GROMACS .gro file of C-alpha atoms in nm:
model
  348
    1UNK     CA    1  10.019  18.404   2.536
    2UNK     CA    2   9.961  18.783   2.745
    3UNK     CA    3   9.623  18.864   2.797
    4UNK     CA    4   9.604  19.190   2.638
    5UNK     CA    5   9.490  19.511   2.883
    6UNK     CA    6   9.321  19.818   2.719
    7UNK     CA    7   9.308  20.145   2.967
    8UNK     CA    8   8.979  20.331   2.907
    9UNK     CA    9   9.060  20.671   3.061
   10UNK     CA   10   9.439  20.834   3.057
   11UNK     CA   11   9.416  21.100   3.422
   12UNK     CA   12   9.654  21.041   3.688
   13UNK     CA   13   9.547  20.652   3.770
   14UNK     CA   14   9.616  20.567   3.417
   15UNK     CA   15   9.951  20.564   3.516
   16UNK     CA   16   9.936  20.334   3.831
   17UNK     CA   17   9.751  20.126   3.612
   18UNK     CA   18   9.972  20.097   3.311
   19UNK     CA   19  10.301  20.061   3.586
   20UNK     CA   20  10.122  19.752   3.746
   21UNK     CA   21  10.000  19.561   3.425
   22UNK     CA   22  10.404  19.604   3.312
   23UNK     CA   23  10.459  19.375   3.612
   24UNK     CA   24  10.224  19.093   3.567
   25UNK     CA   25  10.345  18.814   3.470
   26UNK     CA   26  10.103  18.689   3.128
   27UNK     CA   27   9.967  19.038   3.093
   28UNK     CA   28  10.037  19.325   2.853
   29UNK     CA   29   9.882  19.690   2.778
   30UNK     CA   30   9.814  19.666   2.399
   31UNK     CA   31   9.569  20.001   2.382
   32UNK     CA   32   9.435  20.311   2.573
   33UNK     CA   33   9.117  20.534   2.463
   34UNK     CA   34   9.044  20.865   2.605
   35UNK     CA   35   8.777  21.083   2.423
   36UNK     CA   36   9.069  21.350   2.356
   37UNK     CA   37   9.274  21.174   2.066
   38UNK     CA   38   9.607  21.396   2.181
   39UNK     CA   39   9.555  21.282   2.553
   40UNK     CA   40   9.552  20.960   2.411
   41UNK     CA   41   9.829  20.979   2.186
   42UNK     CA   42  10.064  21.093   2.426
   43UNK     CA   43   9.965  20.816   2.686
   44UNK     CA   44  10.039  20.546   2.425
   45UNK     CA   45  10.327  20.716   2.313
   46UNK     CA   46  10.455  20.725   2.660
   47UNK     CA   47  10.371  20.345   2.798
   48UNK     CA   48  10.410  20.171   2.408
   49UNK     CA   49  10.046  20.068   2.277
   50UNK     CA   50   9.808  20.179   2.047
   51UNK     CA   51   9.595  20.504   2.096
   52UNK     CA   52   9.233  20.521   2.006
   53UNK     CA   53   8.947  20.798   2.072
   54UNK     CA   54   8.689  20.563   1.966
   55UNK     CA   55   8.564  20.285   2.242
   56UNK     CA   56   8.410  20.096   1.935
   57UNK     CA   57   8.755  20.141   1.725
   58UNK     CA   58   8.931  19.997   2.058
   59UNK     CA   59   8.687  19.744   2.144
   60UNK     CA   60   8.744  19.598   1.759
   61UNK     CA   61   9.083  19.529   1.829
   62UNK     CA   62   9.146  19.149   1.832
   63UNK     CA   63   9.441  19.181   2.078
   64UNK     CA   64   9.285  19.385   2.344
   65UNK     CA   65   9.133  19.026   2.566
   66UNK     CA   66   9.047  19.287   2.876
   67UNK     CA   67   8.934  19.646   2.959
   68UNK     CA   68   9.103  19.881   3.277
   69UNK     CA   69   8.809  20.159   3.309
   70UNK     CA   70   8.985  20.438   3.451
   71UNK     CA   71   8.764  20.731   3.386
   72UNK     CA   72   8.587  20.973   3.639
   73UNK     CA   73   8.388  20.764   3.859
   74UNK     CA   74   8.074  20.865   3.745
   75UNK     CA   75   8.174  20.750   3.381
   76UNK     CA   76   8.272  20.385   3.472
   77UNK     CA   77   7.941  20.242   3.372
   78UNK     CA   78   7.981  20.296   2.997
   79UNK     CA   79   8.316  20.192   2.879
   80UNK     CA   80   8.265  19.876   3.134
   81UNK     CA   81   7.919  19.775   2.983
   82UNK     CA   82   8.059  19.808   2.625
   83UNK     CA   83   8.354  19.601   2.691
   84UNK     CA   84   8.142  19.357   2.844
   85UNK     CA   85   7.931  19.333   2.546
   86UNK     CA   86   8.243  19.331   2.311
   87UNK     CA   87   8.333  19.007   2.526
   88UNK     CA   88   8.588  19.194   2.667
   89UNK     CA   89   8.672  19.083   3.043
   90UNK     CA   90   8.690  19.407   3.288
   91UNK     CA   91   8.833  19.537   3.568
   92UNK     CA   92   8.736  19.900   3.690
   93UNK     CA   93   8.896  20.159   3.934
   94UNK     CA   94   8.682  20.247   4.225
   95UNK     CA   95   8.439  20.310   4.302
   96UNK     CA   96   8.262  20.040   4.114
   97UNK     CA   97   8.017  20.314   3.985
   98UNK     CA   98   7.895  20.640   4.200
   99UNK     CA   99   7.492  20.456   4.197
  100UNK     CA  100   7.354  20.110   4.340
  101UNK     CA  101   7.171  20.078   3.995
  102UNK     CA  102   7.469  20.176   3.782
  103UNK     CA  103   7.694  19.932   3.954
  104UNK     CA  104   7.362  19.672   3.881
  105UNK     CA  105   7.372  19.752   3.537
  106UNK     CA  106   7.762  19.675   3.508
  107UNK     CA  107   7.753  19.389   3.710
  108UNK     CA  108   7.443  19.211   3.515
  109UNK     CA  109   7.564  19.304   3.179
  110UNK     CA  110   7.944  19.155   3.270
  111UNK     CA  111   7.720  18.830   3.423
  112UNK     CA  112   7.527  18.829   3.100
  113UNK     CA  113   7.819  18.847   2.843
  114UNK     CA  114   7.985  18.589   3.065
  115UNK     CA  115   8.317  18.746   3.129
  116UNK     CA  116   8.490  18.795   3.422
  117UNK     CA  117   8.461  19.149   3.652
  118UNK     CA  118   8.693  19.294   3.958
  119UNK     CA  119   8.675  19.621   4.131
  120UNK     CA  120   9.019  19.784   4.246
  121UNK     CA  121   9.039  19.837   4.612
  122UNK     CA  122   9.451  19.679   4.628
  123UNK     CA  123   9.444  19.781   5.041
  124UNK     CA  124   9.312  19.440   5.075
  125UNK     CA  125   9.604  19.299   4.923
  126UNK     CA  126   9.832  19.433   5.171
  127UNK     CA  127   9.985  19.220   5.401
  128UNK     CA  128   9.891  19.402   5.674
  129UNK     CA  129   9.578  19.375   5.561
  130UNK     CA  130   9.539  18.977   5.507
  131UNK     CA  131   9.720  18.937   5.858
  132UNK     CA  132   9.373  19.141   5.997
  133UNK     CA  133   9.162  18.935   5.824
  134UNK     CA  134   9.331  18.599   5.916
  135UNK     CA  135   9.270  18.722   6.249
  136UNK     CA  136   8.900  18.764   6.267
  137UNK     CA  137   8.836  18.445   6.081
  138UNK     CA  138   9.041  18.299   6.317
  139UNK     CA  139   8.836  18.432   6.592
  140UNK     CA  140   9.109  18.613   6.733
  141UNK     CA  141   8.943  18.914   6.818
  142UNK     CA  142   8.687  18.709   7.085
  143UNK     CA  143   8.317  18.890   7.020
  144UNK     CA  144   8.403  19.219   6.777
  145UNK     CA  145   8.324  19.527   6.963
  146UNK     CA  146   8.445  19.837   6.756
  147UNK     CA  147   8.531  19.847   6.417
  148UNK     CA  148   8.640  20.229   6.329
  149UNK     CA  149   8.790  20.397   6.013
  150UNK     CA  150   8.954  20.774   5.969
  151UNK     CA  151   9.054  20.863   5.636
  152UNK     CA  152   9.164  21.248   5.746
  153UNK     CA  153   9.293  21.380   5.441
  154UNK     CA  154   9.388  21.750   5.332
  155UNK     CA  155   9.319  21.865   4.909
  156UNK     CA  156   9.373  22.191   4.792
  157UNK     CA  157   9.127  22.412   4.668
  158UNK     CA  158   9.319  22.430   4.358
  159UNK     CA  159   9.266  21.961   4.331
  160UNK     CA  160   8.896  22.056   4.312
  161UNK     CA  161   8.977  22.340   4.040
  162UNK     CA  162   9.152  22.119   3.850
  163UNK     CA  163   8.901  21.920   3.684
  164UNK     CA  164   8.516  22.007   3.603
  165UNK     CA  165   8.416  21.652   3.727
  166UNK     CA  166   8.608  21.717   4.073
  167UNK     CA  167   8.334  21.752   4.331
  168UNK     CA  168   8.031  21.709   4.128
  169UNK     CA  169   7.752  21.453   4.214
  170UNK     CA  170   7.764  21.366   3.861
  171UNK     CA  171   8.100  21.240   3.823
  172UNK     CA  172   8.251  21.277   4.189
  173UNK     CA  173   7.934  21.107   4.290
  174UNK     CA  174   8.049  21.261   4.633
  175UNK     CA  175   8.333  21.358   4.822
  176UNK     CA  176   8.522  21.284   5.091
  177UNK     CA  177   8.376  20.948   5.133
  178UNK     CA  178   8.321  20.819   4.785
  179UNK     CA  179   8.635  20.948   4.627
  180UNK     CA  180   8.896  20.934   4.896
  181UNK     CA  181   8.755  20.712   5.173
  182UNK     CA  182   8.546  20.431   4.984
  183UNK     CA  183   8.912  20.219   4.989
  184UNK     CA  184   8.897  20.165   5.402
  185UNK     CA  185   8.538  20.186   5.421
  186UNK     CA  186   8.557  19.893   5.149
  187UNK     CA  187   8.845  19.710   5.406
  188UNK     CA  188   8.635  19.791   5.686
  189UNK     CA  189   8.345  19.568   5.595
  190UNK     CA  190   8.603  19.318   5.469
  191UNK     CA  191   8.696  19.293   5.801
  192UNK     CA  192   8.407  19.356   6.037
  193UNK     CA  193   8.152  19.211   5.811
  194UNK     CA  194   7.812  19.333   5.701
  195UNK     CA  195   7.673  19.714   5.807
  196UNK     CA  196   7.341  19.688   5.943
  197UNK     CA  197   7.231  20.036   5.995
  198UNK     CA  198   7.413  20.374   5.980
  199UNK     CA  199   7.353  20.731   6.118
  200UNK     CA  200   7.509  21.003   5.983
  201UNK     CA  201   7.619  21.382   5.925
  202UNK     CA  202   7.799  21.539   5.649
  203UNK     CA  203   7.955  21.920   5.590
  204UNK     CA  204   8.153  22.123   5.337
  205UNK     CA  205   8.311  22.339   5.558
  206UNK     CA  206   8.650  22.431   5.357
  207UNK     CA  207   8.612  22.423   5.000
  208UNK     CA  208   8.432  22.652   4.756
  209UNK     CA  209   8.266  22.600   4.439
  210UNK     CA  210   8.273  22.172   4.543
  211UNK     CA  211   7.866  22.048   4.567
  212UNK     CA  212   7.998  21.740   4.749
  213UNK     CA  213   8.063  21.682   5.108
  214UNK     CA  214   8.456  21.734   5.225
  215UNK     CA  215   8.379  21.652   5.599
  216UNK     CA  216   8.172  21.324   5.693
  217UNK     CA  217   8.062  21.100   6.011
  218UNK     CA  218   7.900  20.824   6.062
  219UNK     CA  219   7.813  20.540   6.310
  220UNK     CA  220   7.748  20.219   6.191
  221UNK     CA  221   7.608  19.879   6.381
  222UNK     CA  222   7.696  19.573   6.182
  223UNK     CA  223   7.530  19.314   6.125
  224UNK     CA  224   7.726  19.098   6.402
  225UNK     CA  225   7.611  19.358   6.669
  226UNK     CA  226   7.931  19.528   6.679
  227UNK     CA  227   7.957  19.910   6.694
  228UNK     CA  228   8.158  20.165   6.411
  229UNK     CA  229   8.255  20.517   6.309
  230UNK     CA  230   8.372  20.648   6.004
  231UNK     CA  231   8.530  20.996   5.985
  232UNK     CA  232   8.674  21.114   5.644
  233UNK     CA  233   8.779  21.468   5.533
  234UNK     CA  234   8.928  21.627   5.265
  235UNK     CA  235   8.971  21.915   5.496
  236UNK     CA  236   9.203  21.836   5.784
  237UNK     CA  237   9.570  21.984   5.697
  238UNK     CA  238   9.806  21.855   5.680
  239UNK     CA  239   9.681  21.535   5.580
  240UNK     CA  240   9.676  21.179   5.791
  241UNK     CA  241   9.772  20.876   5.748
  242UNK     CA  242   9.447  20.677   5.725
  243UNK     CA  243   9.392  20.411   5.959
  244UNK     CA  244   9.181  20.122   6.119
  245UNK     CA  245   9.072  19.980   6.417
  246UNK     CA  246   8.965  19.655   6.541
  247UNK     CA  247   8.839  19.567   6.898
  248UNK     CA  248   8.692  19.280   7.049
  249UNK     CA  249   8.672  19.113   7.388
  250UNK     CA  250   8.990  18.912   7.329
  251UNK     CA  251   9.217  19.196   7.083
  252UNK     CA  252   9.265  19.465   6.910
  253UNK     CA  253   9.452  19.590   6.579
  254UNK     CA  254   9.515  19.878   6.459
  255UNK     CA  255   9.623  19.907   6.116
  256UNK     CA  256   9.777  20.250   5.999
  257UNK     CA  257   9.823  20.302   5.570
  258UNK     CA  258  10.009  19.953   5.520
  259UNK     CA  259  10.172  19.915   5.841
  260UNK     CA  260  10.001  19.710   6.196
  261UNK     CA  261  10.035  19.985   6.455
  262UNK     CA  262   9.879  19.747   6.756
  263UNK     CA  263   9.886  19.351   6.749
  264UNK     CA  264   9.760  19.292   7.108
  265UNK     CA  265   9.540  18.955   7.173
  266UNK     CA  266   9.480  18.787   7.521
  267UNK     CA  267   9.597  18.471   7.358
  268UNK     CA  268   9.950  18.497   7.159
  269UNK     CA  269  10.074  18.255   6.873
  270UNK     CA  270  10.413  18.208   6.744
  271UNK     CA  271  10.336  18.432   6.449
  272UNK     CA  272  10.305  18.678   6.660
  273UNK     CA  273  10.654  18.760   6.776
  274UNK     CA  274  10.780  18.834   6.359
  275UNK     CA  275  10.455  19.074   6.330
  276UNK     CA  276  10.516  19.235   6.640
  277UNK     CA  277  10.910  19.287   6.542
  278UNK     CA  278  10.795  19.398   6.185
  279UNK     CA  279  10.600  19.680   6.335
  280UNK     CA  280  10.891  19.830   6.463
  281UNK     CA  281  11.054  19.892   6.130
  282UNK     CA  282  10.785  20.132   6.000
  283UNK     CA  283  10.780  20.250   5.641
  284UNK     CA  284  10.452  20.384   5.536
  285UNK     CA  285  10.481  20.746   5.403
  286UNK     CA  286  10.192  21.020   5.349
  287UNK     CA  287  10.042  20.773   5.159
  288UNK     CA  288   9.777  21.006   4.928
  289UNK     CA  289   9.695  21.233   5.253
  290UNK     CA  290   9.818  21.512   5.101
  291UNK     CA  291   9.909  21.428   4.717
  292UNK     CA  292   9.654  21.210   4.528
  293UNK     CA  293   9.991  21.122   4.335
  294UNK     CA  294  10.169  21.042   4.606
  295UNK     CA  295  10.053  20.635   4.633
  296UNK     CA  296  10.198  20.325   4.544
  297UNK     CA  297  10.121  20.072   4.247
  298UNK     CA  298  10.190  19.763   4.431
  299UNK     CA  299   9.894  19.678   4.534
  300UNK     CA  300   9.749  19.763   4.199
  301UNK     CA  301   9.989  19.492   4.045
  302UNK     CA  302   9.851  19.272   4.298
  303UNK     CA  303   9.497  19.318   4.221
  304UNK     CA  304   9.613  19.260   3.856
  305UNK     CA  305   9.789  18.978   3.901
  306UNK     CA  306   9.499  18.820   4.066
  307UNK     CA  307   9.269  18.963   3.758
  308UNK     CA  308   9.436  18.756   3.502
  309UNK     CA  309   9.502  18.462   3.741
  310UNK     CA  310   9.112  18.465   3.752
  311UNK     CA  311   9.064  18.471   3.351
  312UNK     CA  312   9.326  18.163   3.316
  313UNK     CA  313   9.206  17.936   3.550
  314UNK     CA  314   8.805  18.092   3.505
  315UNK     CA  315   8.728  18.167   3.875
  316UNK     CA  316   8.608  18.474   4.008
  317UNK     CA  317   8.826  18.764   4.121
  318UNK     CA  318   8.880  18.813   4.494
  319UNK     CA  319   8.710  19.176   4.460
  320UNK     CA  320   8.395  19.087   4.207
  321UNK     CA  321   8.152  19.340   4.149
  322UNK     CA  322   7.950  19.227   4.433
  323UNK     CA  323   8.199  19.274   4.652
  324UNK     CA  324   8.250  19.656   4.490
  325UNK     CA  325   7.864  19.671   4.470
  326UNK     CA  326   7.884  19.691   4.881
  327UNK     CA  327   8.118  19.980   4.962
  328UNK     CA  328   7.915  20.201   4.755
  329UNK     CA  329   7.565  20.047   4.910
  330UNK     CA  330   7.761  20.207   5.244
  331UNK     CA  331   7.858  20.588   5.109
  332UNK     CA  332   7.516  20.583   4.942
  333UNK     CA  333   7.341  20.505   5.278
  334UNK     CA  334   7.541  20.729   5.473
  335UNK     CA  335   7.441  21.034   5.232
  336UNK     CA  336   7.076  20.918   5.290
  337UNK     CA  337   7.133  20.884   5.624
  338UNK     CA  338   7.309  21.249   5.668
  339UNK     CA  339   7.047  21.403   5.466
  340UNK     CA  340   6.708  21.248   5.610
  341UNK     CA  341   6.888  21.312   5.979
  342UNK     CA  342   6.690  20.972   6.016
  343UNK     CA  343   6.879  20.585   6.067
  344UNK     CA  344   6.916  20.418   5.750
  345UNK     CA  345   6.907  20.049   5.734
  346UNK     CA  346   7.090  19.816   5.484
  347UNK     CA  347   7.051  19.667   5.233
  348UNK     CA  348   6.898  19.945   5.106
   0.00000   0.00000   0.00000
């Protein structure tokens, strides 16, 4: 029997989200809710499953097993505490909330009701990804050095005109970093491990009528000793691919959208020679650094995939709301940290 997927939300992700449950194996969207019943309607009538404006109505529905929460980011708490208390399992678009104490409040309510929780970030799904992560827990990368991330992305005035929550601290619960950069700052600390401090600066320097940063900095240390920056911008035309680097003593990496840009250790394997001969047949496009529509949903069906793998066989998810809990711990500090002008030490 299909576990049966409800979509909380019907914006732009929606879509992404309702492409990659179609592709998972032993799952199926049943039902979407958005507060606007003709939103709704038109969503349901578009993907094939039943509309509702109520949460409660939705939430009463014997076939829906598991909730997608894909409203603003601000808004993720309620619909994912409800389902949680319906029984429902859920998995929310990220950030995991915009607040430490709202993603708490999720996260305790989901342990409470006893049902399973993930947080999308699908770059760590990537290949490219899990080949970067194989490395350092191999201990390819000798003593890590520098861990850096750039996320240097361009949005039109006319993206933050285009909805009231755009750019607020209420719903946006940031920028820059929180809306467009919390996916590699999430892989980041996948990869380099735990931030131990951060200092920071932030700026909205190109767009008007935004309260919310679209220009950020930061150096990190982690908790390994290493040394980080994070640059992300909403403001850099035309729009970059984002990218990551990894440095130690004994290699480096450099990862660019999906694709490994550098692969260059002091001690080579076998594996190497396919990754190295992969990176010459580059296909990563724009990516979103220009077009917020303009991603893919693989790794979305991934992250799904692994969702309902997680339900059947009643493990966790590999991206758990702890795991979301942490990115935000790190855009949270670095707004402290930009604001105060002082160091800011984690946890917070």
């Amino acid at each position: 029997m299909s576990l049966g997927i409800a979509i909380v939300g019907t914006g732009m992700i929606s879509q992404f989200h309702a492409r990659a449950i179609g592709e998972v194996r032993g799952a199926k969207l049943v039902a979407c809710c958005d507060r606007i019943a003709e939103r709704a309607d038109a969503f349901a009538e578009e993907v094939g499953c039943t509309s509702y404006s109520s949460m409660e109505k939705m939430l009463a529905d014997p076939a829906v097993d598991a909730v997608s929460v894909a409203t603003p980011s601000g808004a993720h708490m309620e619909p994912a505490v409800a389902a949680a208390k319906a029984g429902k399992h859920v998995i929310v678009e990220k950030p995991l909330e915009i607040t430490l104490q709202r993603c708490d409040r999720i996260i305790n309510e989901c342990e409470k009701s006893g049902v399973k929780l993930s947080t999308f970030f699908p770059s760590r799904f990537h290949d490219s990804s899990v080949k970067m992560k194989r490395a350092v827990d191999e201990g390819r990368f000798g003593r890590l050095t520098l861990g850096d991330a750039y996320v240097k992305w361009f949005r039109t005035q006319e993206y933050y005109d285009s909805g009231a929550w755009r750019g607020t601290w209420k719903l946006d619960g940031g920028g820059a970093l929180m809306n467009q950069a919390v996916h590699t700052v999430d892989l980041l600390t996948w990869l380099m491990g735990p931030v131990a401090e951060i200092q920071a600066q932030t700026a909205t320097l190109a767009h008007k009528r935004i309260e919310v940063e679209d220009v950020a900095t930061a150096t990190l240390r982690f908790e390994n000793g290493a040394l980080g920056v994070i640059e992300a911008s909403t403001a850099v035309y035309p729009g970059y691919l984002k990218r990551i680097e990894l440095h130690g003593d004994q290699g480096t990496a450099v990862l660019e959208e999906e694709d490994l840009k550098v692969w260059d250790f002091t001690k080579k394997t076998r594996a190497d020679a396919a990754i190295l001969k992969a990176m010459q047949e580059s296909r990563s496009t724009g990516g979103g650094a220009a077009d917020p529509s303009a991603i893919g949903h693989h790794g979305h069906t991934a992250q799904f995939r692994d969702f309902v793998s997680a339900i059947n066989n009643d493990r966790a998810p590999a991206i758990d709301g702890h795991e979301g809990r942490r990115s935000v711990e790190i855009v949270v500090a670095i707004y402290k940290a930009a604001k105060s002008g002082k160091t800011v030490k984690l946890p917070l």
